[in-house]
N, C-alpha and C. Protein backbone atom coordinates (compact mmCIF):
# COMPACT_ATOMS: atom_id res chain seq x y z
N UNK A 1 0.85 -1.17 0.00
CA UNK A 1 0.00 0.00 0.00
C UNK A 1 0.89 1.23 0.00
N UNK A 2 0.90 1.82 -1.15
CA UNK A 2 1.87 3.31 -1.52
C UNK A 2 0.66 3.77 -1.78
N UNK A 3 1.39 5.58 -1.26
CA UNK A 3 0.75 6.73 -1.71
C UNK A 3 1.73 8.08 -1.54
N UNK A 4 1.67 8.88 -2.25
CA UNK A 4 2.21 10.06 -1.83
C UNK A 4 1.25 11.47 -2.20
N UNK A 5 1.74 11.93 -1.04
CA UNK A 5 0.60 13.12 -1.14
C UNK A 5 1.70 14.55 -1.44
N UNK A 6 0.87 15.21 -2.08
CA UNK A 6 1.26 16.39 -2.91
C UNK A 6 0.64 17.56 -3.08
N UNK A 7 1.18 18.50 -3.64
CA UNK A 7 -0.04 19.35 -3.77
C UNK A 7 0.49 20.10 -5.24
N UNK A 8 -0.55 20.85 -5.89
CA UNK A 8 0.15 21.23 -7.21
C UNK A 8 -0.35 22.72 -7.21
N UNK A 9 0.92 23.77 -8.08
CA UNK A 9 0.99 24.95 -7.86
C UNK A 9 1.19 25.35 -9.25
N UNK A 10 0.45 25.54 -10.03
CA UNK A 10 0.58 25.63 -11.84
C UNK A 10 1.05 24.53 -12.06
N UNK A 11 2.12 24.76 -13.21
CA UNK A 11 2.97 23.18 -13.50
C UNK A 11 4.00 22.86 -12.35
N UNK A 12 4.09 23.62 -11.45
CA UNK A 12 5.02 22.82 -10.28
C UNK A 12 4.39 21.96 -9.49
N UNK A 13 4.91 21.00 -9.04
CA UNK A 13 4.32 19.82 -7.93
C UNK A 13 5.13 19.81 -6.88
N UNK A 14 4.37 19.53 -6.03
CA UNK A 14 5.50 19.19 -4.69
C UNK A 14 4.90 17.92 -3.84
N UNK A 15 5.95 17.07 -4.03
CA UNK A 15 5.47 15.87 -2.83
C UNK A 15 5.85 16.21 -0.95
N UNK A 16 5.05 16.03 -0.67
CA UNK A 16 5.03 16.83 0.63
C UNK A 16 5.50 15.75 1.68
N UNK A 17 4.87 14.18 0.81
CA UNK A 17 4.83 13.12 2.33
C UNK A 17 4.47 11.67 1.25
N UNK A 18 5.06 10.26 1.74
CA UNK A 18 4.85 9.17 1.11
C UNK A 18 3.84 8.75 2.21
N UNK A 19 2.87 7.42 1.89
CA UNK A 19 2.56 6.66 2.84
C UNK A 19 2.84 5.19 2.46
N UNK A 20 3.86 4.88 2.68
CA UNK A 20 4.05 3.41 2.59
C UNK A 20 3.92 2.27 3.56
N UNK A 21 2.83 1.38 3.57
CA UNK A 21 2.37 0.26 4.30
C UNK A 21 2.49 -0.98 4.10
N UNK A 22 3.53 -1.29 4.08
CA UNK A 22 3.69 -2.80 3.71
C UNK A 22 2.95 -4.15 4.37
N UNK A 23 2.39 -4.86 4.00
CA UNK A 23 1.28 -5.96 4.08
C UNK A 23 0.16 -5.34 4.88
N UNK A 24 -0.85 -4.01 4.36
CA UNK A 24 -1.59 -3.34 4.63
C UNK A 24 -2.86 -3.54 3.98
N UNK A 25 -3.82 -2.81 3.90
CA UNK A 25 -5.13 -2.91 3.64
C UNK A 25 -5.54 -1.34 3.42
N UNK A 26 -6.87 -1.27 2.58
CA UNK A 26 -7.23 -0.02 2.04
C UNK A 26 -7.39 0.66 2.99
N UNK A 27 -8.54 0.31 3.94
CA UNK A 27 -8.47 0.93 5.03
C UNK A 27 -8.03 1.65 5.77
N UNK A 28 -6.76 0.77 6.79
CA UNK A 28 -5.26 0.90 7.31
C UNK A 28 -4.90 2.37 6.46
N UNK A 29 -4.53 2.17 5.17
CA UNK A 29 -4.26 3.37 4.30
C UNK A 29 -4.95 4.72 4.28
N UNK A 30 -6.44 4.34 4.12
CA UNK A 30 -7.32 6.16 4.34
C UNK A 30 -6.82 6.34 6.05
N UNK A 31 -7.01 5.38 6.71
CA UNK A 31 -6.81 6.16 8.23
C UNK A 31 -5.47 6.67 8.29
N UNK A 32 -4.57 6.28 7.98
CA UNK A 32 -2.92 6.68 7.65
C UNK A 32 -2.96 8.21 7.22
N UNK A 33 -3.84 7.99 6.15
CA UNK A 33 -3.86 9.62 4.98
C UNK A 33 -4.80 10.57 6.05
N UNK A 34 -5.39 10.01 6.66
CA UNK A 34 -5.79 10.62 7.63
C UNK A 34 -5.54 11.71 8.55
N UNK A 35 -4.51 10.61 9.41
CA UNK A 35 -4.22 11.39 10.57
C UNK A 35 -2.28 11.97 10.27
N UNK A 36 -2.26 11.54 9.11
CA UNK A 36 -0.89 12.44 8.49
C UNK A 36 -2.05 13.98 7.69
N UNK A 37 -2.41 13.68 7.95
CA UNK A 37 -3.34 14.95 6.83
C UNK A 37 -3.90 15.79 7.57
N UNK A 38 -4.05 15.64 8.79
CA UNK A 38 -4.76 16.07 9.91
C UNK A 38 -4.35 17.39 10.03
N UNK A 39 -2.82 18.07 10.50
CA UNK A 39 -2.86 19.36 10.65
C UNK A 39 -2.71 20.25 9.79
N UNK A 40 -2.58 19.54 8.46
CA UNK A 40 -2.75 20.49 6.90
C UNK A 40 -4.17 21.47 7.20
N UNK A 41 -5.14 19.81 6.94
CA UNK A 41 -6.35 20.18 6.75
C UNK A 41 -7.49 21.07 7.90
N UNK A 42 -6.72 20.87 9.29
CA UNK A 42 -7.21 21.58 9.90
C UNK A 42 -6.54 23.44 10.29
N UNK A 43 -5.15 23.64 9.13
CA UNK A 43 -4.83 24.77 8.82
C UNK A 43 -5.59 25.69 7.85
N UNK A 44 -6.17 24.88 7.02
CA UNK A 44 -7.27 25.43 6.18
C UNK A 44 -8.53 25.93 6.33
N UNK A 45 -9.12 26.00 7.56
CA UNK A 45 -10.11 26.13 8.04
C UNK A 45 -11.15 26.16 7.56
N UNK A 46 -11.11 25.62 6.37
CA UNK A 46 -12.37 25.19 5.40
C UNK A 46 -11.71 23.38 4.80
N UNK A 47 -13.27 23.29 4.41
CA UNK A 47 -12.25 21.61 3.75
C UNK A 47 -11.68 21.54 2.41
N UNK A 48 -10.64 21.18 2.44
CA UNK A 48 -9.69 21.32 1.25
C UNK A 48 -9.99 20.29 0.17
N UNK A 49 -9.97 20.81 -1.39
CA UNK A 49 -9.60 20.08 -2.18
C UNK A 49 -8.79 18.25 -2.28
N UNK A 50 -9.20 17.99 -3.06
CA UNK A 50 -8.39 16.37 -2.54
C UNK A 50 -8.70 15.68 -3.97
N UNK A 51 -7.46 15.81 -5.12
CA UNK A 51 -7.85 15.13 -6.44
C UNK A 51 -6.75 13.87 -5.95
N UNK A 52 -7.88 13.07 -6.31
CA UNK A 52 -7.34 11.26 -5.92
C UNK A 52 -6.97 10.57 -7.58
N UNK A 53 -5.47 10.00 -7.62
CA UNK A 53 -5.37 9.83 -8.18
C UNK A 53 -4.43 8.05 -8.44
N UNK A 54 -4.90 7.20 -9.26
CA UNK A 54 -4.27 6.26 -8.64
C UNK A 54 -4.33 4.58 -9.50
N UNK A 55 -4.23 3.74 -9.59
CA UNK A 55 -4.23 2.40 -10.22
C UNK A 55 -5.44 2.01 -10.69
N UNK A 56 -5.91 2.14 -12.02
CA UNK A 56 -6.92 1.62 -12.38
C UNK A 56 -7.57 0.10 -11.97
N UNK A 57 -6.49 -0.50 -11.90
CA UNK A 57 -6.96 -2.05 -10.91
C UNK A 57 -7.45 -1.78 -10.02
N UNK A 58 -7.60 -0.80 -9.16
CA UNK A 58 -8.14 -0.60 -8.08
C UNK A 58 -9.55 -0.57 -7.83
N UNK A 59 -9.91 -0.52 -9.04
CA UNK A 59 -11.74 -0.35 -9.39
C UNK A 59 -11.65 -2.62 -9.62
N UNK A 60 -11.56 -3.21 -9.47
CA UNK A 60 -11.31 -4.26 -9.84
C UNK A 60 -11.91 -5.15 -8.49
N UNK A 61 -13.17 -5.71 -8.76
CA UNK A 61 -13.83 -6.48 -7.87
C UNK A 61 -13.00 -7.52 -7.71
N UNK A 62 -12.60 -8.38 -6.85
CA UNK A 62 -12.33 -9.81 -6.91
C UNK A 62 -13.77 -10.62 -5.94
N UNK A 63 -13.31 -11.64 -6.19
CA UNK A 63 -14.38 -12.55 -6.01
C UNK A 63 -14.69 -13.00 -4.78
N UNK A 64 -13.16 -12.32 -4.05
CA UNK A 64 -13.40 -12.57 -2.48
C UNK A 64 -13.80 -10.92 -1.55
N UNK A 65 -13.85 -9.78 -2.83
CA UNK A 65 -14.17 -8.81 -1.79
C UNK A 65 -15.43 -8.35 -2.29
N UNK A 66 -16.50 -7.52 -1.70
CA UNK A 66 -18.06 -7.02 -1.87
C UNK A 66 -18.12 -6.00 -2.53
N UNK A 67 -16.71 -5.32 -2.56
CA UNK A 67 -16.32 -3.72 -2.65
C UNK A 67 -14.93 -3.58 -3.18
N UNK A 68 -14.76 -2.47 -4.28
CA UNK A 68 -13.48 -2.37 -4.75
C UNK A 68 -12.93 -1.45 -3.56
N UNK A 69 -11.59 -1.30 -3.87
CA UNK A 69 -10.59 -0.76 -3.22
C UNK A 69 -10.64 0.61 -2.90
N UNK A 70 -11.36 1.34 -4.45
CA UNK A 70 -11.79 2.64 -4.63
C UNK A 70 -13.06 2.77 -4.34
N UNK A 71 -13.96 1.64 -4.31
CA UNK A 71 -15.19 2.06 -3.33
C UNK A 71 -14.68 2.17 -2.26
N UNK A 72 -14.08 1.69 -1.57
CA UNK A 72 -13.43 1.86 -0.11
C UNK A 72 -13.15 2.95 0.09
N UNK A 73 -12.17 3.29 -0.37
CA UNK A 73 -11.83 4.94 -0.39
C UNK A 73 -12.51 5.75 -0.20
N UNK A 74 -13.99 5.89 -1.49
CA UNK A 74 -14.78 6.89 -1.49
C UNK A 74 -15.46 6.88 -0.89
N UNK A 75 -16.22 5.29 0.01
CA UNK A 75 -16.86 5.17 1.45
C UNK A 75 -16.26 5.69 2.91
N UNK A 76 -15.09 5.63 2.70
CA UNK A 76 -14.25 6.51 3.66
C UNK A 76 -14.19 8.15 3.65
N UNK A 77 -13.75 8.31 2.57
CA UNK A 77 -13.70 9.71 2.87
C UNK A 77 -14.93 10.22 2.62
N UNK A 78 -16.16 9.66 2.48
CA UNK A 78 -17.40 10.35 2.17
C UNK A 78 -17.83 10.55 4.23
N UNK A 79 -17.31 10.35 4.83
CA UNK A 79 -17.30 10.42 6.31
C UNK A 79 -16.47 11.72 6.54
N UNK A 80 -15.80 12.39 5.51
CA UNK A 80 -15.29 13.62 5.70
C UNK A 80 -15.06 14.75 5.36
N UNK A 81 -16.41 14.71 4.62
CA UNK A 81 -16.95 15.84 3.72
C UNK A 81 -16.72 17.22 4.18
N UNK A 82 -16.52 17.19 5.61
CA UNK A 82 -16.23 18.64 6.52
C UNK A 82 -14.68 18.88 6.16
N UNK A 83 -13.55 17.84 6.42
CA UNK A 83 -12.58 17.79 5.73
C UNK A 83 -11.89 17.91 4.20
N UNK A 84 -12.46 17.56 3.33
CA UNK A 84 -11.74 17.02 2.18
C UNK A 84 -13.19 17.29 1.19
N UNK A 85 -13.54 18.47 -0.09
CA UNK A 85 -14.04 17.80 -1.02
C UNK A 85 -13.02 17.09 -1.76
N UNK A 86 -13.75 16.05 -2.25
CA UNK A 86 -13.01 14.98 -3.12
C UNK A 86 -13.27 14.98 -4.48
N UNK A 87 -12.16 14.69 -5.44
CA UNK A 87 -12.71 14.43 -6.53
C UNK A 87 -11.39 13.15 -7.27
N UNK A 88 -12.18 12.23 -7.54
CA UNK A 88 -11.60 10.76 -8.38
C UNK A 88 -10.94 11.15 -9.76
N UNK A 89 -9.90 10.31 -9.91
CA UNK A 89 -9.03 10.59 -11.68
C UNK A 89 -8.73 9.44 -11.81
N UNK A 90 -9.05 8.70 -11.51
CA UNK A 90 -8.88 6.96 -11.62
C UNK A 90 -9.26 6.79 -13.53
N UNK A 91 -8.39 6.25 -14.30
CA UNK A 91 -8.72 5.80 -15.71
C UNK A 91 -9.01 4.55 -15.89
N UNK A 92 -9.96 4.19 -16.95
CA UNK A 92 -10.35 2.78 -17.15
C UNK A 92 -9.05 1.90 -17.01
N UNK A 93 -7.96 2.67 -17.81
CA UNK A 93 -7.23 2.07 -18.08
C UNK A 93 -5.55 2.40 -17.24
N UNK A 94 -4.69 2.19 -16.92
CA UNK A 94 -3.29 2.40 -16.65
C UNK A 94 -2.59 3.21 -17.73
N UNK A 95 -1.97 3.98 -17.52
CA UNK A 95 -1.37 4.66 -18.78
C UNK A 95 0.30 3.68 -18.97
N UNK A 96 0.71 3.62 -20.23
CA UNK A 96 1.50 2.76 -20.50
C UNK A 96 2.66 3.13 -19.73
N UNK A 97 3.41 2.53 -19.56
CA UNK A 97 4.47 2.56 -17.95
C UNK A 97 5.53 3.27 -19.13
N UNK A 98 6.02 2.84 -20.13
CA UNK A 98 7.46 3.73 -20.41
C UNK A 98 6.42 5.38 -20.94
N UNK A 99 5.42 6.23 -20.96
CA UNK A 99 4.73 6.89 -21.22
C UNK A 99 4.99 8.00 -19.53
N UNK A 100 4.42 6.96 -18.37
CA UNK A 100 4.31 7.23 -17.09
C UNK A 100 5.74 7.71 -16.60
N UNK A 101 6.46 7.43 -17.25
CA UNK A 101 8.08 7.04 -16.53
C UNK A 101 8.49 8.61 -17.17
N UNK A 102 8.72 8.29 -18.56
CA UNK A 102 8.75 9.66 -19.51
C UNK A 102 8.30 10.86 -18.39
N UNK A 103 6.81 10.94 -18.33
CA UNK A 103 6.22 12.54 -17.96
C UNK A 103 6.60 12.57 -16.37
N UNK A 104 7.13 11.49 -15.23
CA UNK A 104 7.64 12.01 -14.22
C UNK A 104 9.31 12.17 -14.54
N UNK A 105 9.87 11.88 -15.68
CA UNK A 105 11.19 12.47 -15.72
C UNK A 105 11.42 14.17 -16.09
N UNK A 106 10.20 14.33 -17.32
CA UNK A 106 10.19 15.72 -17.49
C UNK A 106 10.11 16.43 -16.55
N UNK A 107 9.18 15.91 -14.97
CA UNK A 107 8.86 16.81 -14.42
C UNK A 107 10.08 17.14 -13.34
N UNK A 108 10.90 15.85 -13.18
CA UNK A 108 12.39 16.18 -12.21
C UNK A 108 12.87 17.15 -13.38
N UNK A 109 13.25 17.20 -14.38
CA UNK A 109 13.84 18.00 -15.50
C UNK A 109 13.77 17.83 -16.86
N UNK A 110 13.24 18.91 -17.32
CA UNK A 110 12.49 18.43 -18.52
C UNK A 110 14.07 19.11 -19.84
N UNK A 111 13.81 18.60 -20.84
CA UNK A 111 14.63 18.41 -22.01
C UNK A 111 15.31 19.98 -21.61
N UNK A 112 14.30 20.76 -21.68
CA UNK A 112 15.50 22.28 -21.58
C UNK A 112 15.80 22.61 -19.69
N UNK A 113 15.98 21.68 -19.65
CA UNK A 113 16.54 21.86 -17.71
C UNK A 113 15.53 22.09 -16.82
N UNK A 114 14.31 22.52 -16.96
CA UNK A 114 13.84 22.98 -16.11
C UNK A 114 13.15 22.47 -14.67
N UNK A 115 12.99 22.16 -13.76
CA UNK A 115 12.78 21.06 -12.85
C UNK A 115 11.03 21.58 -12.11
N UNK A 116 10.36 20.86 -12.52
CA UNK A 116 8.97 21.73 -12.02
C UNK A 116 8.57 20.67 -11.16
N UNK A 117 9.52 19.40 -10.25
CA UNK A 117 8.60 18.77 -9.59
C UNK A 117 10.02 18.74 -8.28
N UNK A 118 9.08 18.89 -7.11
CA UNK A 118 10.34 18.83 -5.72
C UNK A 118 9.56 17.91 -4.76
N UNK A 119 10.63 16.89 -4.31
CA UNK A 119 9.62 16.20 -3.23
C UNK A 119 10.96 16.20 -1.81
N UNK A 120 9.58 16.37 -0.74
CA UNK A 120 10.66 16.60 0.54
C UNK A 120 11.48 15.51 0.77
N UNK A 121 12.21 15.74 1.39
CA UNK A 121 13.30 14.84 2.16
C UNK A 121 12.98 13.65 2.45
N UNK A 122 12.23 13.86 3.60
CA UNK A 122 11.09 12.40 4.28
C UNK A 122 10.53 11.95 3.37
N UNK A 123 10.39 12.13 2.20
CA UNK A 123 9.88 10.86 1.05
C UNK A 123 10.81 10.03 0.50
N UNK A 124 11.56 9.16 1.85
CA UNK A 124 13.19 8.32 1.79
C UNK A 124 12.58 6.89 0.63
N UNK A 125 11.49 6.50 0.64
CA UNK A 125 10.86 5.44 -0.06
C UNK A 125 11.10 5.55 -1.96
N UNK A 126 10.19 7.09 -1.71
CA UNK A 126 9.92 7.34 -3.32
C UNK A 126 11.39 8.12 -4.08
N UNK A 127 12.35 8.79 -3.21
CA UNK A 127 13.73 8.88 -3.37
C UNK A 127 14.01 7.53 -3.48
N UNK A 128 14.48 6.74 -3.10
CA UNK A 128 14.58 5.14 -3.32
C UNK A 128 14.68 4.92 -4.76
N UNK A 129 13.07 4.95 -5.27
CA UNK A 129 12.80 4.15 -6.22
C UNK A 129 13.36 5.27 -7.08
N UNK A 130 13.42 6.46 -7.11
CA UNK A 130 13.73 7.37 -8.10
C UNK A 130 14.66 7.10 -8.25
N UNK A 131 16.04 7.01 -7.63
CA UNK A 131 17.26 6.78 -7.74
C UNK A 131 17.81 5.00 -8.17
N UNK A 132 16.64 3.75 -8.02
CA UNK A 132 17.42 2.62 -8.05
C UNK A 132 16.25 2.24 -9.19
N UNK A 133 15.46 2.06 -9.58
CA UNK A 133 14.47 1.01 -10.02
C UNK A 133 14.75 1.50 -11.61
N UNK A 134 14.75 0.56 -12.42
CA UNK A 134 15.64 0.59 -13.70
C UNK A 134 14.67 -0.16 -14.68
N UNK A 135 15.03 0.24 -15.48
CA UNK A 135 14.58 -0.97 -17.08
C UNK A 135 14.90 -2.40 -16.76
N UNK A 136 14.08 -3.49 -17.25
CA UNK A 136 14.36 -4.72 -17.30
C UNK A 136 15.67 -4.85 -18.42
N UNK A 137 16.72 -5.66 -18.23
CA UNK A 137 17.55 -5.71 -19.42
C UNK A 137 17.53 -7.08 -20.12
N UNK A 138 17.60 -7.56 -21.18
CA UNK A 138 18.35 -9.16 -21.44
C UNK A 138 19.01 -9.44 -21.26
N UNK A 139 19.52 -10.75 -21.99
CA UNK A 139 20.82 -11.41 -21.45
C UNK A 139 22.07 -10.62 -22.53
N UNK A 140 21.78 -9.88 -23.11
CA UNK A 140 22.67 -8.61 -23.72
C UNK A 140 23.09 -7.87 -22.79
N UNK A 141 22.21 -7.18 -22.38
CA UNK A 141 22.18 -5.68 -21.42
C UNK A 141 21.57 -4.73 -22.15
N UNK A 142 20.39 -5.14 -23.09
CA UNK A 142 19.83 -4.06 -23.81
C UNK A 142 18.60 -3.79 -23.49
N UNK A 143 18.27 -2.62 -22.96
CA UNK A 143 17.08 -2.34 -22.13
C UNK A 143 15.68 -3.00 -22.80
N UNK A 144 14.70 -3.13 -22.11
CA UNK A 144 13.30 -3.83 -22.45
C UNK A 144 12.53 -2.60 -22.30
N UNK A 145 11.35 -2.89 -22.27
CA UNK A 145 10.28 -1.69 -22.13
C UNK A 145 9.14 -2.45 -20.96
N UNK A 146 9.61 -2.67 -19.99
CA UNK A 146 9.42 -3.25 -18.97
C UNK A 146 10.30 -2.65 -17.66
N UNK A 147 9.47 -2.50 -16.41
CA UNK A 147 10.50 -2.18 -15.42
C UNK A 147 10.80 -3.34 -14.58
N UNK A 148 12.25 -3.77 -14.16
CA UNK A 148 12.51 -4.57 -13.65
C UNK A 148 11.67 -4.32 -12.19
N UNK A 149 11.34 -5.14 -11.68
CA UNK A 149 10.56 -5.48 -10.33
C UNK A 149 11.12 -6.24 -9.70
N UNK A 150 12.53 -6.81 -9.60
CA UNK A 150 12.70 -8.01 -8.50
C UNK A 150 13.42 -7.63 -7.76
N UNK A 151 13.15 -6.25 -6.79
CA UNK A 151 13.31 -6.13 -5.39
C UNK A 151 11.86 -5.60 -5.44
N UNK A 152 11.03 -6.41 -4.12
CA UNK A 152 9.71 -5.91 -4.31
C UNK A 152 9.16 -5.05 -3.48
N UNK A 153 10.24 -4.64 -2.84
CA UNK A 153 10.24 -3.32 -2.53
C UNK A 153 10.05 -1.70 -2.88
N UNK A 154 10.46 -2.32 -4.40
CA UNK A 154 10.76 -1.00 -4.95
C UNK A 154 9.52 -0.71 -5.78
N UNK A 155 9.60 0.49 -6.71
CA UNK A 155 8.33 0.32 -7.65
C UNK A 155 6.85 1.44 -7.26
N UNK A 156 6.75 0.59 -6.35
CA UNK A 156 5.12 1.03 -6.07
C UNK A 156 4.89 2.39 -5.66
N UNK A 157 5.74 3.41 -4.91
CA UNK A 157 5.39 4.65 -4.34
C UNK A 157 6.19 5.19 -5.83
N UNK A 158 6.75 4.94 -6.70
CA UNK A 158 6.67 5.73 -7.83
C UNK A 158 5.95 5.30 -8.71
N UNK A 159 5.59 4.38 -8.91
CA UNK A 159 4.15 3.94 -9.39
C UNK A 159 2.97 4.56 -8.85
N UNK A 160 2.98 5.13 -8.11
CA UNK A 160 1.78 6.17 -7.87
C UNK A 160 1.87 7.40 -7.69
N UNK A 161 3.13 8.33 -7.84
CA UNK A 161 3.50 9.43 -8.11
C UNK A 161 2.51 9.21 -9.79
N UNK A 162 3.94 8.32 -10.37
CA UNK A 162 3.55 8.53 -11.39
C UNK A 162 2.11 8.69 -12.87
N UNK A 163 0.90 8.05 -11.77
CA UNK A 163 -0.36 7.80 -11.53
C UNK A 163 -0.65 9.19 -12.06
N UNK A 164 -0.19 10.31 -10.89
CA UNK A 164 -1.26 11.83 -10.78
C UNK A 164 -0.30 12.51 -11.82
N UNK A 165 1.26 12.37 -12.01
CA UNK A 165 1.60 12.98 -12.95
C UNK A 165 1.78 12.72 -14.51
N UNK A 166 1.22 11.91 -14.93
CA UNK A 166 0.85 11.48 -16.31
C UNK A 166 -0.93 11.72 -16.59
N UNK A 167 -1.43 11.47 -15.46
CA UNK A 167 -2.53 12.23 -16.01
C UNK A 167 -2.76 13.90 -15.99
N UNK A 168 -1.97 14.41 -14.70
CA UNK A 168 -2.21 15.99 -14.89
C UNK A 168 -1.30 16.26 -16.19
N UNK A 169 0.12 15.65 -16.33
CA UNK A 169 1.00 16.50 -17.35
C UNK A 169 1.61 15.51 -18.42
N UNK A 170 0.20 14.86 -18.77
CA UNK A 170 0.42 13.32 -19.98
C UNK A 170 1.37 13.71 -20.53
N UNK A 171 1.27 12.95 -21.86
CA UNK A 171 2.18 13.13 -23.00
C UNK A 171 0.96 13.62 -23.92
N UNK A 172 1.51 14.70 -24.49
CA UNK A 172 0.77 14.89 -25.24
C UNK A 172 1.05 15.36 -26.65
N UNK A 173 0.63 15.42 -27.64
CA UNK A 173 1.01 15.74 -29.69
C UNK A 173 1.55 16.63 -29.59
N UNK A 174 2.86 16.77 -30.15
CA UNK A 174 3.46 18.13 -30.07
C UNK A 174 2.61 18.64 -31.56
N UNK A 175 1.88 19.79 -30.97
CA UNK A 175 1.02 20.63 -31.77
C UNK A 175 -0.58 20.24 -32.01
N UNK A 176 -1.14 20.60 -32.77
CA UNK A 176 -2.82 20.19 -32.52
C UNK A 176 -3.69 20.71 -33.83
N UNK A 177 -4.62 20.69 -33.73
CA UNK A 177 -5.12 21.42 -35.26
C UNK A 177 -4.78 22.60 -36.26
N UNK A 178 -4.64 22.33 -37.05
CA UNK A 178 -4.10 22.98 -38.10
C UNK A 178 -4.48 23.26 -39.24
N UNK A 179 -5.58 24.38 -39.70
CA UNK A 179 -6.46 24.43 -40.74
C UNK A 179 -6.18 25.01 -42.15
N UNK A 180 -4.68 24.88 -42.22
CA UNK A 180 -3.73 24.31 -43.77
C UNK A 180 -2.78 23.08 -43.65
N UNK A 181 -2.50 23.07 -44.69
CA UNK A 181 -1.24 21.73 -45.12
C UNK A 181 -0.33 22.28 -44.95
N UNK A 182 0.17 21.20 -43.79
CA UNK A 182 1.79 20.83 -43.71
C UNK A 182 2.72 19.99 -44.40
N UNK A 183 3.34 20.36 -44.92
CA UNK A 183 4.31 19.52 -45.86
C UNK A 183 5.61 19.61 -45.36
């Protein structure tokens, strides 16, 4: 159970705080985001914004639970409407991982230098994975389009960075309609 919480300021982002729970439950997790969230939200003196953003599997019934993961969520925080309006960005689908990987590199520094994403210190987890978790290679050493996963440790709290920042700052067509010919 990864999460990191953030907040966004135009195109700058800032990760403020990870929540990493290892052999945890959804639950366990909103109460976590909770009571780490607690003296933000009670600095605001109104209830704050809260765009949730996160693993499309997560909408994914299994056969042993009544309720997805993200119903969970939204049954939870619907208990804190005084706290938190909420709003969901969950996609049918996962956005393709070398796509995901791409738009959180632009945002540490994008092609002309510029660095529009800072995460604090205490996010020792998602520093981690930023710094170690790599391309799968062959028995060459020629990268795959796959991320290696076999420390299973690693992965997941940038796997959900990378969640809110491919959908706020996708990839997108360089350029857009154009009502002459380009040649």
């Amino acid at each position: 159970m990864c999460s990191v919480v953030g907040q966004r300021v135009g195109d700058q982002v800032f990760i403020l705080d990870e929540l990493v729970l290892p052999d945890s439950n959804t639950v366990a997790a909103c109460e976590e985001f909770l009571e780490r969230t607690g003296e933000w939200v009670a600095r605001a003196f109104r209830a704050v914004q809260l765009n949730i953003y996160g693993d499309a599997t997560g909408d994914s019934r299994r056969s042993s639970a009544s309720r997805t993961d993200w119903q969970i969520v939204r049954d939870f925080l619907s208990r804190y409407t005084n706290r938190f309006r909420t709003s969901f960005h969950i996609g049918s689908s996962n956005p393709k991982v070398r796509d995901r990987v791409n738009c959180v590199n632009a945002k540490l520094c994008s092609q002309a230098g510029i660095r529009t994403l800072s995460i604090d210190p205490r996010c020792k987890q998602l520093i981690q994975d930023l710094e170690r978790v790599q391309w799968k290679q062959d028995a060459n050493g020629n990268r795959l389009h796959e991320i290696d996963k076999s420390d299973p440790a690693r992965t997941h709290v940038s796997d959900a960075l990378g969640y809110m920042i491919s959908r706020e700052f996708g990839m997108r067509p360089a350029g857009g309609y154009r009502s002459e010919w380009v040649l």
